Short mmCIF file of C-alpha atoms and ligand atoms in Angstrom, two decimals:
data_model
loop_
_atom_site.label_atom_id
_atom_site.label_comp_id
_atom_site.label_asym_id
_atom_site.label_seq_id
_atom_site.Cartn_x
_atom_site.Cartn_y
_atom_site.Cartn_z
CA UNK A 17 -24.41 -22.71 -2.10
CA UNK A 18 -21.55 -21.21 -4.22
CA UNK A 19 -18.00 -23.00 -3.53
CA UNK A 20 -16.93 -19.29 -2.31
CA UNK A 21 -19.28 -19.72 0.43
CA UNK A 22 -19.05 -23.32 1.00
CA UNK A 23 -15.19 -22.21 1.58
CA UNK A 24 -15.87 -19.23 3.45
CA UNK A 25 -17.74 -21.48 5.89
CA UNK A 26 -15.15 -24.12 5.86
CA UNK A 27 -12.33 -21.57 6.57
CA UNK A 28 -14.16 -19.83 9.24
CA UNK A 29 -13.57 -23.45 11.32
CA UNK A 30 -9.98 -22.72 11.31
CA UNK A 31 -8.67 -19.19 10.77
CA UNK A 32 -9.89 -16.32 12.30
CA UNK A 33 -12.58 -14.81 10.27
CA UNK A 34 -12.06 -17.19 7.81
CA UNK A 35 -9.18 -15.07 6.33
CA UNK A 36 -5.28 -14.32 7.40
CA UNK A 37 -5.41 -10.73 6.71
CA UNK A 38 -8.88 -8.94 7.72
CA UNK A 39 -9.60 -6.55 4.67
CA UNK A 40 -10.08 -9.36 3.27
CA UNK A 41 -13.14 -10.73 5.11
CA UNK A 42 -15.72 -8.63 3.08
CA UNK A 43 -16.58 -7.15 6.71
CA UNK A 44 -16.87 -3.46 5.64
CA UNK A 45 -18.93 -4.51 2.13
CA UNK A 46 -20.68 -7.93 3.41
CA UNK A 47 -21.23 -10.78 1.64
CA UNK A 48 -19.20 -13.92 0.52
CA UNK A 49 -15.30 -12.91 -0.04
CA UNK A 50 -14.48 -14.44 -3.38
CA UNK A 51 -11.82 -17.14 -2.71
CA UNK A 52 -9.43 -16.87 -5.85
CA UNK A 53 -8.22 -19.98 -7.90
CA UNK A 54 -6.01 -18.56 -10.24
CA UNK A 55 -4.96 -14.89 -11.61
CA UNK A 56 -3.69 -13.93 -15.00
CA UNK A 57 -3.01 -10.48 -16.47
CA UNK A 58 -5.55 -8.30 -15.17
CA UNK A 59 -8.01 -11.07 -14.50
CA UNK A 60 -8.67 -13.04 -11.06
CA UNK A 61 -10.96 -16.28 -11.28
CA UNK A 62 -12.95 -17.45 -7.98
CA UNK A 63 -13.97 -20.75 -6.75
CA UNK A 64 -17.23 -20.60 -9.03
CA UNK A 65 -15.12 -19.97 -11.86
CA UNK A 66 -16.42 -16.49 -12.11
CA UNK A 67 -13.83 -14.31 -14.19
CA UNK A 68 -12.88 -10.72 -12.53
CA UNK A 69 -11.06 -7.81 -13.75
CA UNK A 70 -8.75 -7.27 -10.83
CA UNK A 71 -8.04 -3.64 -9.11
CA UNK A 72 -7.06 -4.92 -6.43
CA UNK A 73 -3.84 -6.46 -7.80
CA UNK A 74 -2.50 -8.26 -3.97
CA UNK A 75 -2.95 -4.64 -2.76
CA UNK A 76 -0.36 -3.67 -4.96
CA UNK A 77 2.03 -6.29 -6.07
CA UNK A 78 0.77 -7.24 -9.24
CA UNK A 79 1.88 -4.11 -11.22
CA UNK A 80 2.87 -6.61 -14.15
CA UNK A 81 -0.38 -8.29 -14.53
CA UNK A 82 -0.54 -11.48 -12.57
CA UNK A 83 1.72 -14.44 -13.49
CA UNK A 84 3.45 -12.58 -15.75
CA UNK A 85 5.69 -15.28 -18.05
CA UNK A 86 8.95 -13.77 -17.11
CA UNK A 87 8.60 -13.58 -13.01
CA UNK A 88 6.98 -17.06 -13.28
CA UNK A 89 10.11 -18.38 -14.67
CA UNK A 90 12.05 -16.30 -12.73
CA UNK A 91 10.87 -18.49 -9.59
CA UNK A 92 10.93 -21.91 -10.74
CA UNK A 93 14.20 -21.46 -12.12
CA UNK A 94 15.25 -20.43 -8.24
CA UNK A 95 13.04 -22.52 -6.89
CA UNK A 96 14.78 -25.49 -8.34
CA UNK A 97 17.81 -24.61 -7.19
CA UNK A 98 16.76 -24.41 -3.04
CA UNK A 99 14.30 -22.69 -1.28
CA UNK A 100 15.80 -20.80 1.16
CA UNK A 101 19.37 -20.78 3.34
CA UNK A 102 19.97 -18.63 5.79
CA UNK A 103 23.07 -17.33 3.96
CA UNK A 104 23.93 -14.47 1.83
CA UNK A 105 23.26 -14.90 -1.80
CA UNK A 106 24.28 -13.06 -4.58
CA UNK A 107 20.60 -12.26 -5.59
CA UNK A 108 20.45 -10.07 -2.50
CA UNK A 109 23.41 -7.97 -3.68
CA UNK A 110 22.04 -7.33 -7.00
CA UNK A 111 18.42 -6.34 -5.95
CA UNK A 112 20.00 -4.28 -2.96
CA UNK A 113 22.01 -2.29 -5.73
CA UNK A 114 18.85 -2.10 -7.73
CA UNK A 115 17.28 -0.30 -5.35
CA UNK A 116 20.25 2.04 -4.19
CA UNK A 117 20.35 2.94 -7.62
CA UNK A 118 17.19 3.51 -8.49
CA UNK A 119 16.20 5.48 -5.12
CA UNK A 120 18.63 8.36 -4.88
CA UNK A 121 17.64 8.59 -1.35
CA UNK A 122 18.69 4.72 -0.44
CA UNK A 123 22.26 4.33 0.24
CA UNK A 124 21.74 1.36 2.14
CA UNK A 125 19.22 -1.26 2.61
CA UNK A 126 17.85 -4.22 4.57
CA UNK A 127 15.55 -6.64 3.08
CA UNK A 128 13.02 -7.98 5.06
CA UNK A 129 9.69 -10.24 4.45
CA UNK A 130 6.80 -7.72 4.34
CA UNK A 131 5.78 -3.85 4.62
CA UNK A 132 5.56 -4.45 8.68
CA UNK A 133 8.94 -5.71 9.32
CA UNK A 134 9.94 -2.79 7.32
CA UNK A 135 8.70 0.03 9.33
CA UNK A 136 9.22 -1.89 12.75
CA UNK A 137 12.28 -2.01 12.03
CA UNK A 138 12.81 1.37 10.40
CA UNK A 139 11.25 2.98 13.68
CA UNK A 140 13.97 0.81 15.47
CA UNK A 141 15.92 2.45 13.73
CA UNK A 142 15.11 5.69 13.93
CA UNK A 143 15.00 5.63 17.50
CA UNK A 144 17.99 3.81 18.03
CA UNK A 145 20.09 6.32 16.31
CA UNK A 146 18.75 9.17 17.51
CA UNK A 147 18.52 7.68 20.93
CA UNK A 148 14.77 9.46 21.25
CA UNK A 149 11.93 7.65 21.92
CA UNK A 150 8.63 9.83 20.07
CA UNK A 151 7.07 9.23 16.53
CA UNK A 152 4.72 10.90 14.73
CA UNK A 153 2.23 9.57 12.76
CA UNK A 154 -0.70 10.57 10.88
CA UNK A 155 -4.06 9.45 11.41
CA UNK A 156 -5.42 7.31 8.21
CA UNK A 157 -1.85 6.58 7.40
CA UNK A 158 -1.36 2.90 8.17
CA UNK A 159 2.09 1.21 8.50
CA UNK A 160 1.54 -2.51 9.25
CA UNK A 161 0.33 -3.61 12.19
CA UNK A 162 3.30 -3.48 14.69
CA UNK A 163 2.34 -2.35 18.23
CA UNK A 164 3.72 1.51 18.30
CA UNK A 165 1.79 2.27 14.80
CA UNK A 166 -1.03 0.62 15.19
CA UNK A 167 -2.54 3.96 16.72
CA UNK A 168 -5.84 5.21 14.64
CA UNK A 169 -4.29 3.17 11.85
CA UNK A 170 -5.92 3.08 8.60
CA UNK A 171 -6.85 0.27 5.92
CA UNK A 172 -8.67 -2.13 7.90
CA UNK A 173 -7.91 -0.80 10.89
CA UNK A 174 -10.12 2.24 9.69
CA UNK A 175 -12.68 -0.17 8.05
CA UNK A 176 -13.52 -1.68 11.72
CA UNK A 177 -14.18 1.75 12.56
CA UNK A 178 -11.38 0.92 15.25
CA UNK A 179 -8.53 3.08 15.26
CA UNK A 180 -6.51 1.70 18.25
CA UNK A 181 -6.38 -2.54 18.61
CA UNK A 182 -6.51 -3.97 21.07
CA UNK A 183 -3.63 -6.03 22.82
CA UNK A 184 -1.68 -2.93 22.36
CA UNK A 185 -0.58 -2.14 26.04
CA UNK A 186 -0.78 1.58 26.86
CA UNK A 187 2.78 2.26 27.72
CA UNK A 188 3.86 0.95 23.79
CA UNK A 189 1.75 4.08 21.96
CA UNK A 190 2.32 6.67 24.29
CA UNK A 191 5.41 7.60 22.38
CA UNK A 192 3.32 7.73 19.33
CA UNK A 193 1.98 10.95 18.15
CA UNK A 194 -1.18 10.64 15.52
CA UNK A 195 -1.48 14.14 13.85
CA UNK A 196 -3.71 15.06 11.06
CA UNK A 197 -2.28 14.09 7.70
CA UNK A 198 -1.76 17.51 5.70
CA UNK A 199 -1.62 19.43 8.56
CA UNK A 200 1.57 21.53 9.30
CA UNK A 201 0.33 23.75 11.81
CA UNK A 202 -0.15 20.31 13.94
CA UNK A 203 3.31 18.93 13.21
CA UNK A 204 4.96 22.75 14.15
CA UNK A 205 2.85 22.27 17.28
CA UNK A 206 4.08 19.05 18.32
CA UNK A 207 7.77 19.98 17.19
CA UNK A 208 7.27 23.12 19.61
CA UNK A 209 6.80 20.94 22.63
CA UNK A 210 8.47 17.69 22.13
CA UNK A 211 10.84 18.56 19.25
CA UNK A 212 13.91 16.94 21.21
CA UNK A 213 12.01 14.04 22.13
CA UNK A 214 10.99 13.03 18.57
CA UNK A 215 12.88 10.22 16.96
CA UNK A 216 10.97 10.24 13.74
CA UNK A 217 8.23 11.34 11.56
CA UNK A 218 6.44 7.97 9.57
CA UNK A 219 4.25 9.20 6.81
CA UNK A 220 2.80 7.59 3.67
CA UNK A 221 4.14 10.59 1.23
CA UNK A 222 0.48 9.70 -0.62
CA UNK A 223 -1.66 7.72 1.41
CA UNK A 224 -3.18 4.93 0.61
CA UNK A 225 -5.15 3.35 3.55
CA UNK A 226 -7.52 5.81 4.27
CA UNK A 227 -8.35 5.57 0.12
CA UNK A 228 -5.67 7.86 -2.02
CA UNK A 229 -5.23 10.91 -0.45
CA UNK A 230 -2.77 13.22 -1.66
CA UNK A 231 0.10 15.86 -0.18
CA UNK A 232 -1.12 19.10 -0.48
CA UNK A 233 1.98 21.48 -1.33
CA UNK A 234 3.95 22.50 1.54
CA UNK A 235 2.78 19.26 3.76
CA UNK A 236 5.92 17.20 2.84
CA UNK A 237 8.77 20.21 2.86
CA UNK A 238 6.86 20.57 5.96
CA UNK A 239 7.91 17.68 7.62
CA UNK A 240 11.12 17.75 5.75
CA UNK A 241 12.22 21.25 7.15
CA UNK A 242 10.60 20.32 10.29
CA UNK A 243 12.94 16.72 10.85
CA UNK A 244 16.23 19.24 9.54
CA UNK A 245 15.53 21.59 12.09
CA UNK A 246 14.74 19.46 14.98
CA UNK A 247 17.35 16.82 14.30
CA UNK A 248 14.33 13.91 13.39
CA UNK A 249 14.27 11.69 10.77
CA UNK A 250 11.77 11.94 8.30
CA UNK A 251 10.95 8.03 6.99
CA UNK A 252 8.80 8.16 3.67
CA UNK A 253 7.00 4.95 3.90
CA UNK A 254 6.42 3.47 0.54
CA UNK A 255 5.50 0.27 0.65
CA UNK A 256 2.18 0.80 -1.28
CA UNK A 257 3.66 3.31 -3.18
CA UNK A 258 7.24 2.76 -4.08
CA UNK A 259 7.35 1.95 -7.93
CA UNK A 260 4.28 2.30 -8.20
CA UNK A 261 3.46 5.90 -8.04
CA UNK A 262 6.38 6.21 -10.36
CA UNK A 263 9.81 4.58 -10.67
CA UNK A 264 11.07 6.37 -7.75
CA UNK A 265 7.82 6.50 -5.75
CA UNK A 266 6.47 9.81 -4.56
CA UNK A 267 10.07 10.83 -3.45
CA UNK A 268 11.34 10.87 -7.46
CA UNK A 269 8.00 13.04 -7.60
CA UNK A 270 8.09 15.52 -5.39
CA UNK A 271 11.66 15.92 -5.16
CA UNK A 272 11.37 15.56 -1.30
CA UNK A 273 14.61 13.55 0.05
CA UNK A 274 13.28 11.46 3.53
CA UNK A 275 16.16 9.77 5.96
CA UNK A 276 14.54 6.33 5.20
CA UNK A 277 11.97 4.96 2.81
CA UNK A 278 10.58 1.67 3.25
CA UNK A 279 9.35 -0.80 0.37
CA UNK A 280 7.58 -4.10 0.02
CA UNK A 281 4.90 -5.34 -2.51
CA UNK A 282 6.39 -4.11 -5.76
CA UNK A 283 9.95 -5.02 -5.28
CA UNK A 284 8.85 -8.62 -4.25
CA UNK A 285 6.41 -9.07 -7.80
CA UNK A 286 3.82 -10.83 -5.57
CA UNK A 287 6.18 -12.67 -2.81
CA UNK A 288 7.69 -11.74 0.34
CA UNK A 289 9.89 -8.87 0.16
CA UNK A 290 10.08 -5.91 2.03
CA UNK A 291 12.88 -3.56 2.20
CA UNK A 292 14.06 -0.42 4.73
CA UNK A 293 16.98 1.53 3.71
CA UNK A 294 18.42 5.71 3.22
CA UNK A 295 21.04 7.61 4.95
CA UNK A 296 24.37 5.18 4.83
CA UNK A 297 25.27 6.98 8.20
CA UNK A 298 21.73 5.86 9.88
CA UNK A 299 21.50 2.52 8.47
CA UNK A 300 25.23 1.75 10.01
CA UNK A 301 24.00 1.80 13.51
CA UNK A 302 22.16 -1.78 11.86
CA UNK A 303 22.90 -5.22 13.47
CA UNK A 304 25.64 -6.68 12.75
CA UNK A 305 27.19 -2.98 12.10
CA UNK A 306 25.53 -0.97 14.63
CA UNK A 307 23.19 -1.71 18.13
CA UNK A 308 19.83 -1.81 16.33
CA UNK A 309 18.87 -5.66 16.27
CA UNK A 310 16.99 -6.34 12.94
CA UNK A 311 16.99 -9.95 11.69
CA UNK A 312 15.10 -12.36 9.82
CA UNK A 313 14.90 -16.01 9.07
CA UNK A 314 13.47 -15.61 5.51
CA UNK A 315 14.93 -11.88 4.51
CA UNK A 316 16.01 -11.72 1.39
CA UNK A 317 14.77 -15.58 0.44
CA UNK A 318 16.55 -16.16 -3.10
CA UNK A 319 13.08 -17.01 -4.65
CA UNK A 320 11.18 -14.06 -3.31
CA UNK A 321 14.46 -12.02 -4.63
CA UNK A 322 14.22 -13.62 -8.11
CA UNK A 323 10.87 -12.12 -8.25
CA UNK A 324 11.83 -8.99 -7.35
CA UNK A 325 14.72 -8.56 -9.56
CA UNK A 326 12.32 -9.41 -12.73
CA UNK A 327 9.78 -7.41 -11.64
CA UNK A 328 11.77 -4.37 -10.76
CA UNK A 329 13.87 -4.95 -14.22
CA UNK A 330 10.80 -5.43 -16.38
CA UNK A 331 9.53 -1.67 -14.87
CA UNK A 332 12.39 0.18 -15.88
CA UNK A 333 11.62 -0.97 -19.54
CA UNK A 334 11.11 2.54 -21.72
CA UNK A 335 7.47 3.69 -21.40
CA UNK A 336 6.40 1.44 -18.44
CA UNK A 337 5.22 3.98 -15.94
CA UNK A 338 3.67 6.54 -19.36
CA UNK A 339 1.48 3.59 -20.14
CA UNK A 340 0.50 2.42 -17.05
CA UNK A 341 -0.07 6.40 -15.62
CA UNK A 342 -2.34 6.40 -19.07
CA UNK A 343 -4.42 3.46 -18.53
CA UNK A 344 -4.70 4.56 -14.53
CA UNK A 345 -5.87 8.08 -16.22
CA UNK A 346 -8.69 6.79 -18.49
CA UNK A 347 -9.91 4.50 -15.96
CA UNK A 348 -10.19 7.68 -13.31
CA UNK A 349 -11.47 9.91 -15.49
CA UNK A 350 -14.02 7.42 -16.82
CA UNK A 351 -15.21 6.61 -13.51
CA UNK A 352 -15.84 10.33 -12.85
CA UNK A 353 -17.66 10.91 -16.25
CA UNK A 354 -19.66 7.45 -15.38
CA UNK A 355 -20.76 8.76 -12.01
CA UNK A 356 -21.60 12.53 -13.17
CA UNK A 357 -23.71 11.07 -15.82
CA UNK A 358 -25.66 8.91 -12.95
CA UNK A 359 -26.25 12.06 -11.10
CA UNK A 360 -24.13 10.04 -8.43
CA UNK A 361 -21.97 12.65 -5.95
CA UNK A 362 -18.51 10.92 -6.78
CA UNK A 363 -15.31 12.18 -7.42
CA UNK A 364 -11.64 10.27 -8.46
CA UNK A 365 -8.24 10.52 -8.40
CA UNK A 366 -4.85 9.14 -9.60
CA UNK A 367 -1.24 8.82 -9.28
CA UNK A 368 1.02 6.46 -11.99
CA UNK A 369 -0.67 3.04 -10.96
CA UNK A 370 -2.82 3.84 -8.66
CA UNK A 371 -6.08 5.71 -7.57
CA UNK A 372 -9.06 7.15 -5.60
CA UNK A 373 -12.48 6.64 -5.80
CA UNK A 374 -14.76 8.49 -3.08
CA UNK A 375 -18.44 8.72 -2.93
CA UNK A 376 -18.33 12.87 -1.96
CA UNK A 377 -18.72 15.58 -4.64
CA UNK A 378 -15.37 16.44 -4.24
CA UNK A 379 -11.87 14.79 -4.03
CA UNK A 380 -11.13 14.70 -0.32
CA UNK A 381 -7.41 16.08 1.36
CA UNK A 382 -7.71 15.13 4.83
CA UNK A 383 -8.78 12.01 7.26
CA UNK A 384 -12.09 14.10 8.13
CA UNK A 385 -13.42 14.64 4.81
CA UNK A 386 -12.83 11.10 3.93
CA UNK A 387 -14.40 9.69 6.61
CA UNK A 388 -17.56 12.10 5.81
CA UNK A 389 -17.98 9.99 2.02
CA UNK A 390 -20.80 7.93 1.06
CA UNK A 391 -19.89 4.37 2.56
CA UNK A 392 -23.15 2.84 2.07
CA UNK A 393 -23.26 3.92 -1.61
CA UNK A 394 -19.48 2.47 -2.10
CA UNK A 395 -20.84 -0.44 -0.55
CA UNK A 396 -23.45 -0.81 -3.37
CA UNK A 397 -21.31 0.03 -5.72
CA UNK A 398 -18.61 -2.42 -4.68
CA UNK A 399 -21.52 -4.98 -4.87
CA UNK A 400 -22.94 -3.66 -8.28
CA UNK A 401 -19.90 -3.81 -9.88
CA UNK A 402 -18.49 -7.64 -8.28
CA UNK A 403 -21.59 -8.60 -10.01
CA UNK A 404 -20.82 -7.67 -13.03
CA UNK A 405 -16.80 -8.92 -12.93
CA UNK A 406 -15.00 -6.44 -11.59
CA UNK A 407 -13.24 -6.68 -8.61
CA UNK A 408 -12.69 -3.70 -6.54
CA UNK A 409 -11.25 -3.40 -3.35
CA UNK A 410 -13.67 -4.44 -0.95
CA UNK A 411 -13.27 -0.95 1.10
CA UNK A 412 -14.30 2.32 0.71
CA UNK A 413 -11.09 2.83 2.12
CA UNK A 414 -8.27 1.48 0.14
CA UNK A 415 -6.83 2.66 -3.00
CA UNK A 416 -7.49 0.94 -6.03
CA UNK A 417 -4.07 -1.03 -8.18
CA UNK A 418 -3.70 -0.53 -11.85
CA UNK A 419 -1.78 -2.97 -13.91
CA UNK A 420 0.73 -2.96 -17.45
CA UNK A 421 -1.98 -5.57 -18.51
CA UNK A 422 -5.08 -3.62 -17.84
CA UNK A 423 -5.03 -2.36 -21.54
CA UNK A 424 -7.78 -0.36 -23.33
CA UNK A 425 -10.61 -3.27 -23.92
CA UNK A 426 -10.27 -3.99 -20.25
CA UNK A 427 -10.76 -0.45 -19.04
CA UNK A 428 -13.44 0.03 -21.28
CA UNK A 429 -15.33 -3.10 -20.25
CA UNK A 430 -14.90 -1.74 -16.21
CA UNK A 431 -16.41 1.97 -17.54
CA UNK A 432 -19.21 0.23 -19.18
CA UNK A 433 -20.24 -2.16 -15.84
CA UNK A 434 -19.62 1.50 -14.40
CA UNK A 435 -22.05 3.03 -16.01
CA UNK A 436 -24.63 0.81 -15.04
CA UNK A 437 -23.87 0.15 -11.43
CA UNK A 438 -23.74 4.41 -10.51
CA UNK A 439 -27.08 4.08 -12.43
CA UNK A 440 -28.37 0.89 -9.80
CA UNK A 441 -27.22 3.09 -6.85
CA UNK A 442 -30.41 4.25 -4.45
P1 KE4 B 23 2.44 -5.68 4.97
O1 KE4 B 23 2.95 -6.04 6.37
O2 KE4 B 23 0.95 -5.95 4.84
O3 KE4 B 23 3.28 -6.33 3.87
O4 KE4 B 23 2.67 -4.11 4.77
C1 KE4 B 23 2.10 -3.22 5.70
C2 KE4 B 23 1.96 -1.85 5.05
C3 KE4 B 23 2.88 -0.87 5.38
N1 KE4 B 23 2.81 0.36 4.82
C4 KE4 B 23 1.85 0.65 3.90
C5 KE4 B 23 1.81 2.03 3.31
C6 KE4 B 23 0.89 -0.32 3.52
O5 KE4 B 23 -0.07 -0.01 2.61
C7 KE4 B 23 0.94 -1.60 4.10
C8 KE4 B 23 -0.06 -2.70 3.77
N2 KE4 B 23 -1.14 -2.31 2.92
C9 KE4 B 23 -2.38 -3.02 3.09
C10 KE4 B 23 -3.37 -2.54 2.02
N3 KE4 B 23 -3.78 -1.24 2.16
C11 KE4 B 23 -2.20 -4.50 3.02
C12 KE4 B 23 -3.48 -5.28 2.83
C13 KE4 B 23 -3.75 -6.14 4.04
O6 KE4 B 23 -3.60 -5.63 5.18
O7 KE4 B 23 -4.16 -7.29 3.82
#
């Protein structure tokens, strides 16, 4: 028996599933997950020893390349110096300043530990200054797993094929609206009849949990014009894709300004940070400040911070985001050209460090034609392609994570194990 199953069965004893986050159970793909010694660059290594190129990258995180010299340093050098105090630090000024002045939109911000925390708490928020109790959501689109969003949520929500969890008591989602993501005439509709009542609109601007599916035009200045009018506040959550569709996420894109924007993964390099912030006159009604409680033991830990500062200092280096958009482009591209030549029905997509693969013939825009691709053939794929070192993510829907270290050797190694495992599909 390999040690990833002998540790597999070993876990299974004593978390659920054998895992503390489910995507990562191998459920939707089967098999053995991989249990992961150590990660470097663009590589992963397993309890066999088996090498991986990564594309999973922590779900996002790991836009450097894993243990990348500088962040490493970064928090043994804090590290040393405590681990945590339950006091302001200077290291949460300077990263809360990063952000304001690298998101336009961000005039203030809260740290917090993780992407959940974030839009809790930004929801909170919303409601609490608005003093209205509905959201909208959109189905696919998943925020973290707190009680009012985890309605037809996506990631592995959608991968259990069960959109609603349970434990979730009735009377906590019935304020929650789930629309169809890129569909305006629903979000009119529901302004028309509860547009009073609506707190806030929570959208991933691209989403990534039901694979990467983007805007088409008009969706966002939609919802934007649609919040304006209505008095709502539109919250771009950009957790996954914050710095990492581009240095200002999708909002530096698309030139769409939301009310609040929430962050994690990237601005923590790999630990705990997560982030909510935007209009200074919104974020005021924040504890102490204002009557929205929001705390946290661990926000803004000075280790998790140092992290963050390197990471978010080594991405504004000249070129970062043209190189890693290029590499993300050959590897989509090649994936596309891979499949075609297999006579496989596949189709890709991209966006700076991230991207799309689906198993249809064409790139899909909504929930519905997502759902309609070719699981079993990802699943094969998936399969085809862990066995010949590359690590995907082990979905068909996720997106997939780029990284500054996935240069052109690596990407041409993944296009060649491509090649052959659209031409092992049945
Ligand atoms: P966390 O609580 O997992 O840090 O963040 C929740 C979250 C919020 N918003 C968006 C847009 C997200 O993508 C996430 C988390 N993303 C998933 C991957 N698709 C995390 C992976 C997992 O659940 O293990």
């Amino acid at each position: 028996m390999s040690r990833n199953s002998e540790l597999f069965e070993r876990a299974c004893k004593t978390i659920p599933g054998g895992v503390n986050s489910p995507v990562r159970a191998f459920r939707s793909v089967g098999g053995a997950p991989r249990f992961i010694e150590r990660a470097n660059g663009a590589y992963v290594w397993d309890a066999d020893g088996t090498r991986y190129i990564d594309y999973v990258g922590s779900w996002g995180p790991a836009i450097l390349g894993h243990a990348h010299p500088e962040v490493v340093r970064a928090v043994q050098e804090a590290a040393v110096g405590g681990l945590s105090f339950g006091a302001p630090t200077e290291g949460e000024i300077e990263i809360a300043e990063a952000l304001v002045a690298r998101i336009p939109s961000i005039e203030k911000v809260r740290l917090v530990s993780s992407g959940t925390e974030a839009t809790m708490s930004a929801i909170r928020l919303a409601r609490g200054a608005t003093g209205r109790s509905k959201i909208i959501k959109f189905e696919g689109c998943y925020h973290g797993h707190a009680d009012s969003l985890l309605v037809k949520a996506g990631s592995g929500m959608l991968t259990f094929g069960n959109p609603t969890s349970a434990g979730v008591p009735a009377e906590f989602i019935q304020h929650t609206l789930v629309l169809d993501f890129n569909d305006n005439e629903a979000v009119e509709a529901a302004f028309r009849q509860h547009g009073a009542e609506i707190a806030c609109v929570i959208v991933e601007p691209i989403a990534g949990n039901m694979n990467l599916i983007k805007p088409q035009p008009g969706f966002l200045e939609g919802l934007r014009s649609l919040c304006t009018q209505h008095g709502a506040l539109l919250i771009f959550d950009e957790v996954m894709t914050g710095f990492r569709a581009g240095p200002q996420g999708v909002q530096g894109l698309t030139g769409i300004t939301p009310d609040l924007t929430t962050l994690a993964k990237v601005i923590g390099g790999g630990m705990p940070v997560g982030a909510f912030g935007g209009r200074a006159d919104v974020m005021e009604h924040i504890a102490p400040l204002g009557a929205v409680y929001q705390a946290g033991t661990l926000s803004g830990n000075p280790v998790a911070v140092a992290a963050g500062l390197v990471t978010l200092r080594l991405l504004a280096e000249p070129g970062f985001y043209e190189h890693l958009s290029e590499q993300t482009r050959k590897l989509s591209e090649g994936l596309a050209a891979a499949a075609k030549k297999a006579g496989v029905a596949a189709s890709t997509d991209y966006v700076g460090g991230m991207f799309g693969l689906y198993f249809a013939e064409s790139v899909p825009t909504t929930f519905a034609e997502v759902s309609r691709c070719n699981v079993d053939h990802f699943k094969q794929f998936f399969h085809e392609m862990l066995n010949r070192g590359v690590y995907l993510a082990p979905s068909a829907f996720e997106a997939g994570f780029v990284s500054a270290a996935h240069d052109d050797a690596i990407i041409d190694a993944t296009l060649v194990a491509a090649e052959e495992a659209f031409a092992a599909l049945k």
